[in-house]
Tab-separated table of C-alpha atoms in Angstrom:
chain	number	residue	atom	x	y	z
A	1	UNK	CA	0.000	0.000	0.000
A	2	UNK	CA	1.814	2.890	-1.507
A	3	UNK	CA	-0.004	6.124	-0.184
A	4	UNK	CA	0.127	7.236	3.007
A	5	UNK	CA	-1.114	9.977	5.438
A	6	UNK	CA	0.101	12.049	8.038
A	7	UNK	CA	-2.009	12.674	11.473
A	8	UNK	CA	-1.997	16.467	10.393
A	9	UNK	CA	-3.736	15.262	6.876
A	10	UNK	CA	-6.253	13.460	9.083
A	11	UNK	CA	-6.958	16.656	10.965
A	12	UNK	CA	-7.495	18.873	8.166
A	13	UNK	CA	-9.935	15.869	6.067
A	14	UNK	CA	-11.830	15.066	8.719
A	15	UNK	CA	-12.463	18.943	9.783
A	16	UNK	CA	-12.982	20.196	6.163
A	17	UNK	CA	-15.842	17.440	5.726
A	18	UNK	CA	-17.563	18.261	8.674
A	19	UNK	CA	-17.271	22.197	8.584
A	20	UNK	CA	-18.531	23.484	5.250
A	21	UNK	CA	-21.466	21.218	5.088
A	22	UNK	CA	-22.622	21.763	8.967
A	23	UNK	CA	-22.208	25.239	8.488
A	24	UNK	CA	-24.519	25.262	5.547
A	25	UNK	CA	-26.596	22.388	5.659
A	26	UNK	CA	-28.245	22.080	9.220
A	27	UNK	CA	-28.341	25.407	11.078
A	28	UNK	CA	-31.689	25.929	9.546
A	29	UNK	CA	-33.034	22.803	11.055
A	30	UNK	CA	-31.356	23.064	14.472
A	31	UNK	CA	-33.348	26.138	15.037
A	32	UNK	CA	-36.336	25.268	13.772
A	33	UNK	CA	-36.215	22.652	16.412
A	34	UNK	CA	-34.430	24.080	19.641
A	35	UNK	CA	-35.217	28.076	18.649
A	36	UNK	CA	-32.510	30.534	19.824
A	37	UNK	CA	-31.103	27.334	22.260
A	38	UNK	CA	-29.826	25.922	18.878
A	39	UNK	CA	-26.661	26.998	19.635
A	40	UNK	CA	-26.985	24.140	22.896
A	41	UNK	CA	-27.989	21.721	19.975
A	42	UNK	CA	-24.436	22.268	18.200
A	43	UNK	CA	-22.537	21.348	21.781
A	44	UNK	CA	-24.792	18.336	21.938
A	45	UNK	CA	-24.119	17.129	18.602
A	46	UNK	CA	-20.426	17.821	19.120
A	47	UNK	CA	-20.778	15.542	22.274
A	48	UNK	CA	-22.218	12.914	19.944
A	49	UNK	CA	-19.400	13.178	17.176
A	50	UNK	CA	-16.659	12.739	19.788
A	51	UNK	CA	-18.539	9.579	20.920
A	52	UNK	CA	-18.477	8.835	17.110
A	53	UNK	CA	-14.711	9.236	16.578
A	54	UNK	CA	-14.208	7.289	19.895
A	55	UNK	CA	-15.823	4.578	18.397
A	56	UNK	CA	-14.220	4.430	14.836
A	57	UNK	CA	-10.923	5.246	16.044
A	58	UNK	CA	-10.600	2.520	18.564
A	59	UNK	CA	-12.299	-0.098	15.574
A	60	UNK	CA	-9.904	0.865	13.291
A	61	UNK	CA	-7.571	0.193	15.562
A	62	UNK	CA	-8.134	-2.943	16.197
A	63	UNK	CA	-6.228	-4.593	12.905
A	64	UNK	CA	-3.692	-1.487	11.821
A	65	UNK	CA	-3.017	-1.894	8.144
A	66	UNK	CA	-6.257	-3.043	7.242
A	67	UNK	CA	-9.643	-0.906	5.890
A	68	UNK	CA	-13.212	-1.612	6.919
A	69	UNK	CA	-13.309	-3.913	3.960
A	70	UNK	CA	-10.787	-6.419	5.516
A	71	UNK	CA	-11.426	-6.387	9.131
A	72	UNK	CA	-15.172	-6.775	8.884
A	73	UNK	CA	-15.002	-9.522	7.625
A	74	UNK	CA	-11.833	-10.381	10.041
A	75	UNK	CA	-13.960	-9.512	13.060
A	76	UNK	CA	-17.745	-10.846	12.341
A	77	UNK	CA	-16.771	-13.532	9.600
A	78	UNK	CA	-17.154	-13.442	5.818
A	79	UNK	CA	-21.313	-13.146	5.485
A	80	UNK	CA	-21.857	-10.871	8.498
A	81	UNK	CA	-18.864	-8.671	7.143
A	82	UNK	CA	-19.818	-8.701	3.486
A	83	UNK	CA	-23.442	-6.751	4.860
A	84	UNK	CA	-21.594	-4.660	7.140
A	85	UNK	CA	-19.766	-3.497	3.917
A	86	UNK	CA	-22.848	-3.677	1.718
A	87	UNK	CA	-24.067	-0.931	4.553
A	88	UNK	CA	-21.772	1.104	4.010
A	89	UNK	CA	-21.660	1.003	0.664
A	90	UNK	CA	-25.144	2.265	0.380
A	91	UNK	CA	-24.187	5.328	2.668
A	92	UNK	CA	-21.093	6.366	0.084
A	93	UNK	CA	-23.163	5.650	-3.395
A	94	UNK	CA	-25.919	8.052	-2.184
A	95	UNK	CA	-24.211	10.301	-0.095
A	96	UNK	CA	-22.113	11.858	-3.493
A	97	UNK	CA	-25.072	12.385	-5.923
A	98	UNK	CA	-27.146	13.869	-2.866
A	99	UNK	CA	-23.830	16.300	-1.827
A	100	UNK	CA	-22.946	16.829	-5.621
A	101	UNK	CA	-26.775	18.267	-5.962
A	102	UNK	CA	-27.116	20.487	-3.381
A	103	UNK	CA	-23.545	21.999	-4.888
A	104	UNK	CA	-25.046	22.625	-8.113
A	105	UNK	CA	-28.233	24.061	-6.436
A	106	UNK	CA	-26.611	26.231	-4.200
A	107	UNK	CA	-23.866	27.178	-6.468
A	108	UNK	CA	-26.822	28.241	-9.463
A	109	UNK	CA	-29.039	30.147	-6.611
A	110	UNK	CA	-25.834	32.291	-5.840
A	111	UNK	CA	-23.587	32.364	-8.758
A	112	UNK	CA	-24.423	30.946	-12.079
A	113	UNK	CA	-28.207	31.367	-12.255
A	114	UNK	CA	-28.002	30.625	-15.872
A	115	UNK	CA	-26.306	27.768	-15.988
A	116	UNK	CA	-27.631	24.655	-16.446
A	117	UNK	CA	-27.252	22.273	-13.647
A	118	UNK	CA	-25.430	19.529	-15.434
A	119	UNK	CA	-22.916	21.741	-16.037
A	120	UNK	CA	-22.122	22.481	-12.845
A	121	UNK	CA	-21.916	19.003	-11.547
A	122	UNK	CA	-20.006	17.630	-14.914
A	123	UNK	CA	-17.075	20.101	-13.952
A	124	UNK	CA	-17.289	18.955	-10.428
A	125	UNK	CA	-17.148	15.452	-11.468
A	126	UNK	CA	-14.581	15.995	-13.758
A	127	UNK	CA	-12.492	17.839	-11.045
A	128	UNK	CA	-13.169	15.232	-8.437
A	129	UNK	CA	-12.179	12.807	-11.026
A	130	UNK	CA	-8.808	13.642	-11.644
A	131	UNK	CA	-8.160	15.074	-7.979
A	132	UNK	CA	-8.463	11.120	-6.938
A	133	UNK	CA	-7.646	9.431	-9.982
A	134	UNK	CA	-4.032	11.058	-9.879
A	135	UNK	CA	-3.238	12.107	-6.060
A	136	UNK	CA	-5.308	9.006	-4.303
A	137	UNK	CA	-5.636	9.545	-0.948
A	138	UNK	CA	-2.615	10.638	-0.259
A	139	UNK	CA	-2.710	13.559	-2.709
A	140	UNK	CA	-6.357	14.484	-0.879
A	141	UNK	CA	-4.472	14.801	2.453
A	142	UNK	CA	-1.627	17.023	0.844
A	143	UNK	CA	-4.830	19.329	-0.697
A	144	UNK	CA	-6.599	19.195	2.727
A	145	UNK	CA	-3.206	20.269	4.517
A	146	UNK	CA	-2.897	23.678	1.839
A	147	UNK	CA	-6.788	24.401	1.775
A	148	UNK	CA	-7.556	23.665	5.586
A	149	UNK	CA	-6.105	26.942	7.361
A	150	UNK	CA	-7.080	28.802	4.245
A	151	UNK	CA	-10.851	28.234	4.925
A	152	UNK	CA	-10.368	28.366	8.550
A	153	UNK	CA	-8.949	31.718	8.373
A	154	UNK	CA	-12.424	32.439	5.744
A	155	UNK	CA	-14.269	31.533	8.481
A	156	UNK	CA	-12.875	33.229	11.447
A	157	UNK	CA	-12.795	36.330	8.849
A	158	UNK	CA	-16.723	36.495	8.511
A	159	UNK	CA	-17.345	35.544	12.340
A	160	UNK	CA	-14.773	39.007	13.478
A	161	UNK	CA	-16.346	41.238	10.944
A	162	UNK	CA	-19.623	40.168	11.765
A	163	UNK	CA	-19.405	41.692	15.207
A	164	UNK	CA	-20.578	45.272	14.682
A	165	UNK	CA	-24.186	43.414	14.017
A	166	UNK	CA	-24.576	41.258	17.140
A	167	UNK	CA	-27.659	41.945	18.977
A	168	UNK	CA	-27.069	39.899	22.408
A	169	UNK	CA	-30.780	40.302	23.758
A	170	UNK	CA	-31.551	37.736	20.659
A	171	UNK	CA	-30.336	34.971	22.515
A	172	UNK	CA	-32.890	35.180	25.494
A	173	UNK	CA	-34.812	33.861	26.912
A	174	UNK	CA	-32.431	30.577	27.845
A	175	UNK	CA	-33.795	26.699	27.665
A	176	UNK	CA	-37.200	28.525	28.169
A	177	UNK	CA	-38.962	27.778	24.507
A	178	UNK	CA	-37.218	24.950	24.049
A	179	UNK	CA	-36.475	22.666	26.549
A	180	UNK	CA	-34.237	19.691	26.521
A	181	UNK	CA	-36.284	17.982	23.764
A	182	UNK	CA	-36.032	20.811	21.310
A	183	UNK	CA	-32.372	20.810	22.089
A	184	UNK	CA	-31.987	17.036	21.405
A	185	UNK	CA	-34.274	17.149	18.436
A	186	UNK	CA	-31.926	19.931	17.241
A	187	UNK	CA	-28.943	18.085	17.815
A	188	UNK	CA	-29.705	15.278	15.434
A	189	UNK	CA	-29.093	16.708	11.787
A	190	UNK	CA	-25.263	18.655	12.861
A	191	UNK	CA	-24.224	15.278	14.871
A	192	UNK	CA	-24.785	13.183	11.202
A	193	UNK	CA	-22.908	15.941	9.643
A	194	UNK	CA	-20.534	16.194	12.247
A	195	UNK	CA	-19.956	12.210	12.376
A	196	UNK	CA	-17.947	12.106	9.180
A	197	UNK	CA	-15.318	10.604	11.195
A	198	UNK	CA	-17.037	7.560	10.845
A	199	UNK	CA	-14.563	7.670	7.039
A	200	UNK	CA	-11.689	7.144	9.476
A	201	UNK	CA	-12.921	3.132	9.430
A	202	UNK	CA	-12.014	3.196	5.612
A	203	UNK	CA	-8.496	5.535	5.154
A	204	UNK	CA	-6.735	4.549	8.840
A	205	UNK	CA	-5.587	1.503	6.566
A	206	UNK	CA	-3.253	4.437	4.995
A	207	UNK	CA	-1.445	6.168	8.307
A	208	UNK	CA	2.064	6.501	8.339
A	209	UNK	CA	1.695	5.552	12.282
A	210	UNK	CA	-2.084	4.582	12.497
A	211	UNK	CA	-2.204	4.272	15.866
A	212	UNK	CA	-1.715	8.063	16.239
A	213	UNK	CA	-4.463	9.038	14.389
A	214	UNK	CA	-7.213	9.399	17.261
A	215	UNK	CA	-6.198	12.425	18.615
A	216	UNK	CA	-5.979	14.242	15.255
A	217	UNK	CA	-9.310	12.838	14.462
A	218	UNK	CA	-10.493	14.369	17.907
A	219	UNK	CA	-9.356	17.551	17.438
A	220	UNK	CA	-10.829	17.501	14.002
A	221	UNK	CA	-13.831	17.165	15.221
A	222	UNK	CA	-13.748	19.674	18.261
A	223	UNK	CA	-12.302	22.441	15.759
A	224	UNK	CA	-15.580	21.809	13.795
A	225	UNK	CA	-17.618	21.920	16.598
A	226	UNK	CA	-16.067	24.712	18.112
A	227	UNK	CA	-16.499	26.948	14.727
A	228	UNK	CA	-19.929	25.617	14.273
A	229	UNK	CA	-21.068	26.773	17.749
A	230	UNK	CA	-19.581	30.168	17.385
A	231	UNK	CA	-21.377	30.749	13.904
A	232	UNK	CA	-24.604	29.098	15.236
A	233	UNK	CA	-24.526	32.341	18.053
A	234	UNK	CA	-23.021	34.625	15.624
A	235	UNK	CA	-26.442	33.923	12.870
A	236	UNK	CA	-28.712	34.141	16.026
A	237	UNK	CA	-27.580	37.279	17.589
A	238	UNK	CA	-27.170	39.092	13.819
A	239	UNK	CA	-30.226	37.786	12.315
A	240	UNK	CA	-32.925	36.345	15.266
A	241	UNK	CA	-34.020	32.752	15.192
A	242	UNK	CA	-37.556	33.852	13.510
A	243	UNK	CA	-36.150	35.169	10.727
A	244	UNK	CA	-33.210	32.776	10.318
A	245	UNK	CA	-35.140	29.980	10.877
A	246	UNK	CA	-37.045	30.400	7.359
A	247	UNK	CA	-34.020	30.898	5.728
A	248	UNK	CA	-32.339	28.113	3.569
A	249	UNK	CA	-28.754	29.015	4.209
A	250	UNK	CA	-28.712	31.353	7.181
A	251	UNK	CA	-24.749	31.626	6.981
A	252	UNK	CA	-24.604	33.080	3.761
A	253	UNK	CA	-27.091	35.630	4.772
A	254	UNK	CA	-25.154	36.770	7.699
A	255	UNK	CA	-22.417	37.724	5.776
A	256	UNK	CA	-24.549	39.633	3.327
A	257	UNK	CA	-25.309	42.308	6.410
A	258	UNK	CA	-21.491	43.075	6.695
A	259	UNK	CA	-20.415	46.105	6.381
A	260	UNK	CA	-17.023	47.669	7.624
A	261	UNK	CA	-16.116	51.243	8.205
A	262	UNK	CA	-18.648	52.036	5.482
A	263	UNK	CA	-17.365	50.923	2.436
A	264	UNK	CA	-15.883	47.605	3.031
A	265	UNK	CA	-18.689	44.633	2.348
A	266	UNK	CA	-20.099	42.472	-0.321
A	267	UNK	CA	-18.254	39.587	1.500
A	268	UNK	CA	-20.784	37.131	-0.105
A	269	UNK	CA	-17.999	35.302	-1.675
A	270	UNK	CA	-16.457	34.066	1.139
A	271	UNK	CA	-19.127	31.945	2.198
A	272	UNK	CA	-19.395	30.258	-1.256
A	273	UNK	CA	-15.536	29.478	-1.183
A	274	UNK	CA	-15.473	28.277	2.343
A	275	UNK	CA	-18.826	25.568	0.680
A	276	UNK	CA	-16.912	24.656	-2.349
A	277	UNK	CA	-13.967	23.607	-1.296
A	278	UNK	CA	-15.736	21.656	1.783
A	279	UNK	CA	-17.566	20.122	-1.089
A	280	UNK	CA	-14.579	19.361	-3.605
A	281	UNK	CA	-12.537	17.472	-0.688
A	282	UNK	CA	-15.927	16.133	0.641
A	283	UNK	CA	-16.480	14.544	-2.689
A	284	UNK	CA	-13.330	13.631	-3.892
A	285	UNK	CA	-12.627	12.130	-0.450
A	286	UNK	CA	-15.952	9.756	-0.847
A	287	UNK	CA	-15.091	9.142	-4.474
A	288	UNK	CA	-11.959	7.607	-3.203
A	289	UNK	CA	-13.100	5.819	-0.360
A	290	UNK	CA	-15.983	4.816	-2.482
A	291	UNK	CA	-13.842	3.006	-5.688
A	292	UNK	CA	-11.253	1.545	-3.405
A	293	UNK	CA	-13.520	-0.270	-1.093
A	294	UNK	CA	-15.603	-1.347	-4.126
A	295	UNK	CA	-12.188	-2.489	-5.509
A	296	UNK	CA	-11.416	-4.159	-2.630
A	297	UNK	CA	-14.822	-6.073	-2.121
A	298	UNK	CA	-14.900	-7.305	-5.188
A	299	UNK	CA	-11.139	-8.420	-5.921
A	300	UNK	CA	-10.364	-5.512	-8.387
A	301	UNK	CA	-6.982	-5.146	-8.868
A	302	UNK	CA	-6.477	-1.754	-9.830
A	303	UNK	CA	-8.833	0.273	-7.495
A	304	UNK	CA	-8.146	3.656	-10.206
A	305	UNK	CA	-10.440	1.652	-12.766
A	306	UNK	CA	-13.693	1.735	-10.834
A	307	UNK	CA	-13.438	5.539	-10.826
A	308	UNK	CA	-14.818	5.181	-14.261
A	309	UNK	CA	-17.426	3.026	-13.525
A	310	UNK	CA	-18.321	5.256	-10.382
A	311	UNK	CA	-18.689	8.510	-11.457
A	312	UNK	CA	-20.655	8.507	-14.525
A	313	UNK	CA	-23.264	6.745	-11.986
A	314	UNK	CA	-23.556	9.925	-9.406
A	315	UNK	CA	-23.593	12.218	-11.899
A	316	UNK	CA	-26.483	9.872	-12.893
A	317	UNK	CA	-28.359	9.713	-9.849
A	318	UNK	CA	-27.482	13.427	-8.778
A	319	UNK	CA	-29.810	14.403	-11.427
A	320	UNK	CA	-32.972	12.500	-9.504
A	321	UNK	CA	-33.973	14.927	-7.191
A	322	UNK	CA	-36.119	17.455	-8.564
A	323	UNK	CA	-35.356	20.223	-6.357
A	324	UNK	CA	-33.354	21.170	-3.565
A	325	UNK	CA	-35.664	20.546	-0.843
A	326	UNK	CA	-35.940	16.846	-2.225
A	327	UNK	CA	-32.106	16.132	-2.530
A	328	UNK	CA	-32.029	17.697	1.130
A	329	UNK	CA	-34.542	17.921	3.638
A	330	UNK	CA	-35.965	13.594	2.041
A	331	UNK	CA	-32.835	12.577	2.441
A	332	UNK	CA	-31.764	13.963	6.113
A	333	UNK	CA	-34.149	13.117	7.394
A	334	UNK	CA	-35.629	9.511	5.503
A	335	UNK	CA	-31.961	8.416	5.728
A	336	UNK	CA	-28.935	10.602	7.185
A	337	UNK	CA	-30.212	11.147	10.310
A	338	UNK	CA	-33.052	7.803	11.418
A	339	UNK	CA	-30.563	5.125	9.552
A	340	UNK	CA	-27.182	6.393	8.951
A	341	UNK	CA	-26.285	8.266	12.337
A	342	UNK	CA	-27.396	5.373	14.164
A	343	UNK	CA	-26.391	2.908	12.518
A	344	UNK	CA	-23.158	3.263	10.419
A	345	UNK	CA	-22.129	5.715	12.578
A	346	UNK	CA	-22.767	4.477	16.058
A	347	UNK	CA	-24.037	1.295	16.028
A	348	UNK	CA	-21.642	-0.859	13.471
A	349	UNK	CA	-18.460	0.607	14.778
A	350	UNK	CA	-19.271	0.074	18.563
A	351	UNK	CA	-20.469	-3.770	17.257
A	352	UNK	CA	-17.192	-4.336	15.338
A	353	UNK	CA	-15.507	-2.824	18.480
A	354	UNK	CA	-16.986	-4.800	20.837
A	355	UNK	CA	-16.704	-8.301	18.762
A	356	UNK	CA	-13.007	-7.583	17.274
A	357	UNK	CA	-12.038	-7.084	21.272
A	358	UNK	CA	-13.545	-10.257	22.097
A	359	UNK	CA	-11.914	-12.121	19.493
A	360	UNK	CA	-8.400	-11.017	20.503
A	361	UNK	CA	-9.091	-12.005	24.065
A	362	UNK	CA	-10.217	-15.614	22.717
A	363	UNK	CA	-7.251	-15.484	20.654
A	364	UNK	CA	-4.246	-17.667	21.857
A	365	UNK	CA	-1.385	-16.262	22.996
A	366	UNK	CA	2.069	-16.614	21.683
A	367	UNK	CA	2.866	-18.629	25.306
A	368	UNK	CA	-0.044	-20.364	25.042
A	369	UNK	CA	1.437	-21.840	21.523
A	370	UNK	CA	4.657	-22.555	23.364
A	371	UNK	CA	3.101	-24.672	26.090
A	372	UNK	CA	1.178	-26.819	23.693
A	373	UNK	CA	3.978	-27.524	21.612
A	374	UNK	CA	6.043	-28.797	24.531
């Protein structure tokens, strides 16, 4: 196995995946559900990522070397494993075309508004394409590494300049309107998007020194957290949760009401950079992960072929969804959040966890080989 990654590499994939798209993709649900507490929904669903990476850092652990193809079927035997990977699988083959449509509708709505749609996924494809056809996943970690501080920085940019706007009173009354089930219900959609650690099963195969990837993959996640609580305040103390709440992409918005010194705004574009390249590693991450465990389960030798196999099928199903609403809102919450946060992102890894431990405790011990023999 030729391409490798550095802890650092794991930081800045792991945070890029689960910034952009939390950022953009579930504020507007989180408060709908837990109102101007949403911001307590965010800290949950950070709580419920770190469980996440707990879990799919010690799995992966558990045979260093190997992906989640391999040691599934190490751990639970070749059936059981072959439909933990068939599990998977379904989560990577819909996640792209679902990811690669809201890109194209977001990117029309604020950019290209007459541009066909197709067009804007083909060049993504094509981009994603040779971004893991050439680099692999190694190449994706050396991107992630120059991009990473870049869109932190973006970020942090938009939060300071957003300041002069806050309106603190927004924020009250605490817990009040809410209560701890809004909060929970809130938390759901940002933990899925935040439990993108839950790739760590596939690419630990490729550390340098895998068994120092957990940290970075914590501190991935708390970064993400961290930036996505911040923002969550920033949108409701700029904006209010009644208005912000209606909106689509509430971040976006927020940095449309900058303004500095009097002549220094139209910061719109940050936003949209910051979302595209979370997307572009995002998807060219997936696509990877996505042809190489393919490869892998069913004996392909050269993992690079099934790329073209691959993506001419999400460009395929990307244009299914009629609208925006269906790509997003059917599939958070008919699939990401009942099926996939529970299951392949909880519930798999703490079973392969729990099984692969007991197996090496049933397994005998170098001594115990030695004493038979004599």
């Amino acid at each position: 196995m030729k391409m490798k990654l550095t802890g650092i590499q794991v930081f800045w994939i792991i945070m890029l995946m689960d910034l952009g798209m939390t950022l953009v993709m579930t504020v507007t649900p989180s408060l709908q559900a837990a109102k101007q507490d949403s911001w307590m929904s965010m800290i949950v669903a950070g709580c419920i990522a770190m469980l996440v990476a707990l879990l799919v850092t010690q799995a992966a652990h558990l045979y260093p070397g190997q992906t989640l193809i391999e040691y599934s079927q190490t751990i639970l035997g070749t059936w059981p494993g072959k439909v933990v990977i068939l599990i998977y699988l379904v989560q990577w083959y819909t996640i792209i075309p679902i990811v690669l449509r809201q890109f194209s509708d977001l990117v029309q709505i604020m950019l290209l508004q007459g541009t066909p749609k197709e067009a804007i996924m083909l060049l993504m494809v094509l981009l994603i394409m040779y971004a893991t056809y050439k680099g692999g996943i190694e190449g994706l970690g050396r991107c992630s590494e120059f991009l990473g501080p870049i869109i932190l920085l973006m970020v942090s940019l938009v939060l300071i300049a957003s300041i002069n706007n806050i309106h603190l009173k927004n924020l009250l009354p605490v817990y009040a309107d809410s209560g701890i089930t809004g909060i929970l219900r809130g938390a759901l959609a940002p933990a899925s998007y935040l439990g993108h650690s839950v790739e760590y099963l596939m690419f630990a195969a490729f550390m340098s020194q895998p068994r120092k990837g957990a940290p970075y993959t914590f501190r991935a996640v708390m970064t993400a957290t961290s930036f996505v609580v911040i923002t969550t305040v920033m949108i409701i103390v700029t904006i209010g949760v009644n208005l912000s709440s209606t909106m689509w992409y509430p971040f976006f918005e927020m940095t449309k009401k900058i303004s500095l010194f009097g002549f220094i705004d139209n910061f719109d574009a940050i936003p949209v950079v910051i979302w595209i390249t979370s997307v572009f590693i995002k998807l060219a991450v997936y696509l990877f992960i996505v042809s190489y465990g393919t490869a892998q389960f069913l004996h392909v030798r050269n993992w690079r072929n099934m790329i073209w196999f691959i993506a001419p099928v999400i460009f395929i199903f990307a244009l299914i969804p009629q609208d925006v609403t269906e790509a997003s809102n059917h599939y958070l919450l008919n699939y990401w959040v009942p099926v996939a946060l529970p299951v392949n992102m909880l519930g798999l890894p703490l079973l392969l966890l729990i099984v692969g431990k007991w197996r090496q405790r049933k397994r005998p011990s170098p001594a115990d080989h030695a004493s038979r023999s004599n």
